[in-house]
mmCIF file of C-alpha atoms in Angstrom:
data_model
loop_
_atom_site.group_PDB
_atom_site.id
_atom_site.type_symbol
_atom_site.label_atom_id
_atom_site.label_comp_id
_atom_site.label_asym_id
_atom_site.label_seq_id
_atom_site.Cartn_x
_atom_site.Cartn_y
_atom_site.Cartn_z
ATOM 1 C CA UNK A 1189 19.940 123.558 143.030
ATOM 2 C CA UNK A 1190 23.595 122.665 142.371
ATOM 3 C CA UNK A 1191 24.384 124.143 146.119
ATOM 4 C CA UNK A 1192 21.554 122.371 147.946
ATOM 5 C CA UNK A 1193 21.018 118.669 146.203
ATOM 6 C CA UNK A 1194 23.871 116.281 145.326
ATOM 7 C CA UNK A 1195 23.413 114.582 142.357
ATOM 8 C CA UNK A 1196 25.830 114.387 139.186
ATOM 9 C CA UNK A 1197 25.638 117.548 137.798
ATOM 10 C CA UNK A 1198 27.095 116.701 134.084
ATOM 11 C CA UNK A 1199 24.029 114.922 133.398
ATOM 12 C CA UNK A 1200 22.501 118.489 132.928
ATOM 13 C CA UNK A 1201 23.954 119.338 129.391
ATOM 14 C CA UNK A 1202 22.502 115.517 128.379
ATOM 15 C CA UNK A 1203 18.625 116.520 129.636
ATOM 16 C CA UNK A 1204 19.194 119.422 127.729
ATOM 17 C CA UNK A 1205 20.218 117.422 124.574
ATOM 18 C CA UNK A 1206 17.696 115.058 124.693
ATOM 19 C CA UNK A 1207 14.770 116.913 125.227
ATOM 20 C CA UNK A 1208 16.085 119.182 121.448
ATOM 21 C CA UNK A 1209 16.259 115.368 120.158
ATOM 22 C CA UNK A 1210 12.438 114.599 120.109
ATOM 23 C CA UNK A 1211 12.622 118.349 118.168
ATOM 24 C CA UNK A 1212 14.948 117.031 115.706
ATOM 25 C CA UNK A 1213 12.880 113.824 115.289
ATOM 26 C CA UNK A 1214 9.879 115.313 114.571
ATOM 27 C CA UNK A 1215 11.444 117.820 111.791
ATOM 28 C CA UNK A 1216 13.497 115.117 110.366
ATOM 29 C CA UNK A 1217 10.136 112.934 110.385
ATOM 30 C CA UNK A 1218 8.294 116.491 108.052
ATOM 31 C CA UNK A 1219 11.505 116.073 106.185
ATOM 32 C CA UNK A 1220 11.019 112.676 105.282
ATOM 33 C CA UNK A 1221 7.326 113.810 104.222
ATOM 34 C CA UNK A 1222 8.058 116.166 102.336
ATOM 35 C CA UNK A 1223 11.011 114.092 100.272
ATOM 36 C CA UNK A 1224 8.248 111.375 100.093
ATOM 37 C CA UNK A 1225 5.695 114.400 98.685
ATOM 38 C CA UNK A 1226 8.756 115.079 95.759
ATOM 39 C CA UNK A 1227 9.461 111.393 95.140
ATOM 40 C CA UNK A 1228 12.016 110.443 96.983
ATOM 41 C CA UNK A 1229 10.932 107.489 99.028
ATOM 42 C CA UNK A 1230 12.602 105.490 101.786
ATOM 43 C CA UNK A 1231 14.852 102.955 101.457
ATOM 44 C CA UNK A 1232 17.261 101.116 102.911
ATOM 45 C CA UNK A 1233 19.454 104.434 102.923
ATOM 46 C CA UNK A 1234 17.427 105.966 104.968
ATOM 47 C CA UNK A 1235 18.398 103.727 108.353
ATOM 48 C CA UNK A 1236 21.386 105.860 107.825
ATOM 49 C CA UNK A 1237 19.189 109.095 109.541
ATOM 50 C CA UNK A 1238 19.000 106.934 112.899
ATOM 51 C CA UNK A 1239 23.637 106.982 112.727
ATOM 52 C CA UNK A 1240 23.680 110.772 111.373
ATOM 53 C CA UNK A 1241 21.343 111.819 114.122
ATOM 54 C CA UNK A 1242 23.774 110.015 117.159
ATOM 55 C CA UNK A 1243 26.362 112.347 115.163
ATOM 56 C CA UNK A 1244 24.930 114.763 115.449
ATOM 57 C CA UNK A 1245 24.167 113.760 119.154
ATOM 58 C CA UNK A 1246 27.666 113.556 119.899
ATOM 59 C CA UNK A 1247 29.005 116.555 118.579
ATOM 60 C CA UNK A 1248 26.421 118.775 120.490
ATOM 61 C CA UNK A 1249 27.170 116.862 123.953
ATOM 62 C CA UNK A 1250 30.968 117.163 122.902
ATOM 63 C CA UNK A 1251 30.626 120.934 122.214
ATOM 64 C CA UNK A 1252 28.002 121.481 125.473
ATOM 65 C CA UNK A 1253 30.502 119.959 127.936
ATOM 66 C CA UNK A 1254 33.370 122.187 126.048
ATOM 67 C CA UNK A 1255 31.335 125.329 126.459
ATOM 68 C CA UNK A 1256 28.782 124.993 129.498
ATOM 69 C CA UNK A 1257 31.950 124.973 131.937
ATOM 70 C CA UNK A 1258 33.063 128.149 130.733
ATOM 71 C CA UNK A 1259 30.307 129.941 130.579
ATOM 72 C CA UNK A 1260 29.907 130.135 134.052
ATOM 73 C CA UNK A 1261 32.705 131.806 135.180
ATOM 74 C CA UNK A 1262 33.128 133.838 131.592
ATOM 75 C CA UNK A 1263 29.157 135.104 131.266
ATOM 76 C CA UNK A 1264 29.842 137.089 128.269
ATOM 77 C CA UNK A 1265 31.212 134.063 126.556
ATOM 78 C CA UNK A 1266 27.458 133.099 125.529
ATOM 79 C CA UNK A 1267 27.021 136.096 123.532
ATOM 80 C CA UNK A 1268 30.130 135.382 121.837
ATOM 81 C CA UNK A 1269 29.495 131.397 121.314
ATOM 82 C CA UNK A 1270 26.091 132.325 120.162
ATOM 83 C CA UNK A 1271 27.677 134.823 117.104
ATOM 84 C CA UNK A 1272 30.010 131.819 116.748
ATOM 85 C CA UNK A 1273 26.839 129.077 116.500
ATOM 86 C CA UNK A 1274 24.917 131.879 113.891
ATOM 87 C CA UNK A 1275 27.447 132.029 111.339
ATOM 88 C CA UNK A 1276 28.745 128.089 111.365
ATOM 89 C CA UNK A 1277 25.248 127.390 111.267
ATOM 90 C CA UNK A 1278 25.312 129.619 107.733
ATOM 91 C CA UNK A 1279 28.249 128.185 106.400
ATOM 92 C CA UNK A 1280 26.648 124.898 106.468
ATOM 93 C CA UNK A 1281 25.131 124.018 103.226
ATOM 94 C CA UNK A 1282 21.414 123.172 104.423
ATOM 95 C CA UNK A 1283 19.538 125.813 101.852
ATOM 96 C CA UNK A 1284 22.416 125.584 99.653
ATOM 97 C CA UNK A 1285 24.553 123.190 97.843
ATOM 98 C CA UNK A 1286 28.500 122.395 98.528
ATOM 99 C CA UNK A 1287 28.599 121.183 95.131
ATOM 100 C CA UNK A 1288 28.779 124.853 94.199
ATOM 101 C CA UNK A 1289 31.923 125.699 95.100
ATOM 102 C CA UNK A 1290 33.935 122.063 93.636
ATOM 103 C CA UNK A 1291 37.261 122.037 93.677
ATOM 104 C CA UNK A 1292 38.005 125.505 95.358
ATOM 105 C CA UNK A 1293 39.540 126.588 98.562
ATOM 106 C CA UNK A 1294 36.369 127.890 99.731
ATOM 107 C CA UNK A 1295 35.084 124.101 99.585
ATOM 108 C CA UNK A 1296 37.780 123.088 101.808
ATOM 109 C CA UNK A 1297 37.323 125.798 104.258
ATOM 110 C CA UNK A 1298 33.547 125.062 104.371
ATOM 111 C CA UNK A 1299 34.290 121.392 105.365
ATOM 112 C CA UNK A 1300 36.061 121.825 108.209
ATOM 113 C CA UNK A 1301 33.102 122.743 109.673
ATOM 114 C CA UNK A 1302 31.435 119.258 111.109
ATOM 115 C CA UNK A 1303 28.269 120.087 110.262
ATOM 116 C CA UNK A 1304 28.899 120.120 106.922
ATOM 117 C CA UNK A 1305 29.197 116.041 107.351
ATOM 118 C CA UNK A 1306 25.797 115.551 108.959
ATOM 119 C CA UNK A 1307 23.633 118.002 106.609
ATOM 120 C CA UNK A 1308 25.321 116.693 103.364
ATOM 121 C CA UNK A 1309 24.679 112.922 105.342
ATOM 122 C CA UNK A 1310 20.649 113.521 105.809
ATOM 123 C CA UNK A 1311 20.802 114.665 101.973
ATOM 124 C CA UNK A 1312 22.535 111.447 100.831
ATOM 125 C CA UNK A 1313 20.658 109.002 102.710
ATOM 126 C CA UNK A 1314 17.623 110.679 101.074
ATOM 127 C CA UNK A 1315 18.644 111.994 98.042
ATOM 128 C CA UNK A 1316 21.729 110.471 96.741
ATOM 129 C CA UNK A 1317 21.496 107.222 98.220
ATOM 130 C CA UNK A 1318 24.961 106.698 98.851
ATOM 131 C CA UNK A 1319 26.780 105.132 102.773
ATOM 132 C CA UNK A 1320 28.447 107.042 105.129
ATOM 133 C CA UNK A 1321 31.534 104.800 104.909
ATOM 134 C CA UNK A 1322 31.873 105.656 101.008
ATOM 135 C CA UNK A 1323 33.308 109.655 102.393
ATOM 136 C CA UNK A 1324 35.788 107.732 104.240
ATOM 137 C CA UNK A 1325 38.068 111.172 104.760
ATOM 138 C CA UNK A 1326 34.855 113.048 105.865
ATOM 139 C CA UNK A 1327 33.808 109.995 108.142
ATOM 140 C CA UNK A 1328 37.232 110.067 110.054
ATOM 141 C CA UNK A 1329 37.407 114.021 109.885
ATOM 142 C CA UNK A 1330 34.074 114.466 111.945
ATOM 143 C CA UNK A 1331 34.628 111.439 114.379
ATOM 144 C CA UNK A 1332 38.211 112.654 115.123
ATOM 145 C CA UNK A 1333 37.202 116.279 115.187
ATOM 146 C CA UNK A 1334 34.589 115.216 117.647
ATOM 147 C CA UNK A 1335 36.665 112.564 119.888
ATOM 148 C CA UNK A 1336 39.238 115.713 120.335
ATOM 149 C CA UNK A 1337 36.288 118.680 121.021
ATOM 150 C CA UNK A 1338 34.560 115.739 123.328
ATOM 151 C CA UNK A 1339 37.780 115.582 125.004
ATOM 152 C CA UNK A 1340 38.944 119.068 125.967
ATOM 153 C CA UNK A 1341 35.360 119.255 126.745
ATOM 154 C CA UNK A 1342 35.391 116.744 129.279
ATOM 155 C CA UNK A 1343 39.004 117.638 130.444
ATOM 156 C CA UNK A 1344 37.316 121.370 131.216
ATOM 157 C CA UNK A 1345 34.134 119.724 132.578
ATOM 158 C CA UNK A 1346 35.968 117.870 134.858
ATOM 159 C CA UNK A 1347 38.888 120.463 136.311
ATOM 160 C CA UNK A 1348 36.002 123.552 137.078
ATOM 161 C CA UNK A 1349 33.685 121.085 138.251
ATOM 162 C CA UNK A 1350 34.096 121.891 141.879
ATOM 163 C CA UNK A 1351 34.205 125.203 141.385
ATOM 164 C CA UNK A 1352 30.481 125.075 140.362
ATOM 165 C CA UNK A 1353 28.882 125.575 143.672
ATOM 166 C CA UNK A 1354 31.009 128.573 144.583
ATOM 167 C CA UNK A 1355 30.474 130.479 141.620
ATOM 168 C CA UNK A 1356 26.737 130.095 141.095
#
């Protein structure tokens, strides 16, 4: 398809994106069911969901456009980005709580993984009921963590780009 039809080919890694969005609507729409089921019902926190989900938008475009490039001319990559996914994915505190580890260096390692940000975001808009802006060091960690990824990203995106066509 690349080869044969000209059209802009780093809208691919947004289709993708968007079409896991309505996923992650739908699931954060149980989740707000089930808070509702345990008591926990919506308020003006909760607009905060619609700014943690472009976040969380963001960062996955940022790190698609980082990785996507590469992984066509370095096919074992995926295997190796897909380890790499599994285990930030478990040192994100979704079944478990940050809180455990206060004041430690393994609660300072575990934040410098973004995700940490947007999970412990959805559980303060519903739970805590606190604003984004009030973690102003996490805030600015995430967005500048992402603005840098997003960049190399589209700095790689952008210099193998023409190289597509030959190597698919």
């Amino acid at each position: 398809l690349v080869k044969q039809v000209v059209f802009k080919i780093s809208i691919l890694p947004i289709i993708k994106i968007i079409a896991a969005t309505f996923v992650h609507l739908f699931f954060t729409g149980i989740m707000l069911l089930v808070a509702c089921f345990y008591g926990y019902y919506p308020t003006i926190y909760t607009i905060q969901l619609l700014y943690y989900a472009v976040c969380m938008f963001v960062l996955v475009l940022a790190i698609s456009y980082t990785t996507c490039a590469v992984v066509i001319f370095f096919r074992d990559l995926q295997q190796l980005i897909g380890i790499v996914l599994q285990i930030g994915m478990w040192a994100t505190p979704i079944l478990w709580d940050i809180g455990m580890f206060h004041g430690s260096r393994i609660e300072v390692i575990l934040k410098l993984n973004p995700l940490v940000y947007i999970v412990s975001g959805y559980r303060s808009s519903i739970y805590e009921q606190t604003w984004f802006y009030e973690d102003f060091y996490s805030t600015m960690y995430f967005w500048i963590f992402t603005v840098v990824i997003f960049g190399i990203g589209a700095l790689i995106f952008k210099r193998l780009k023409p190289h597509f066509a030959d190597i698919m």
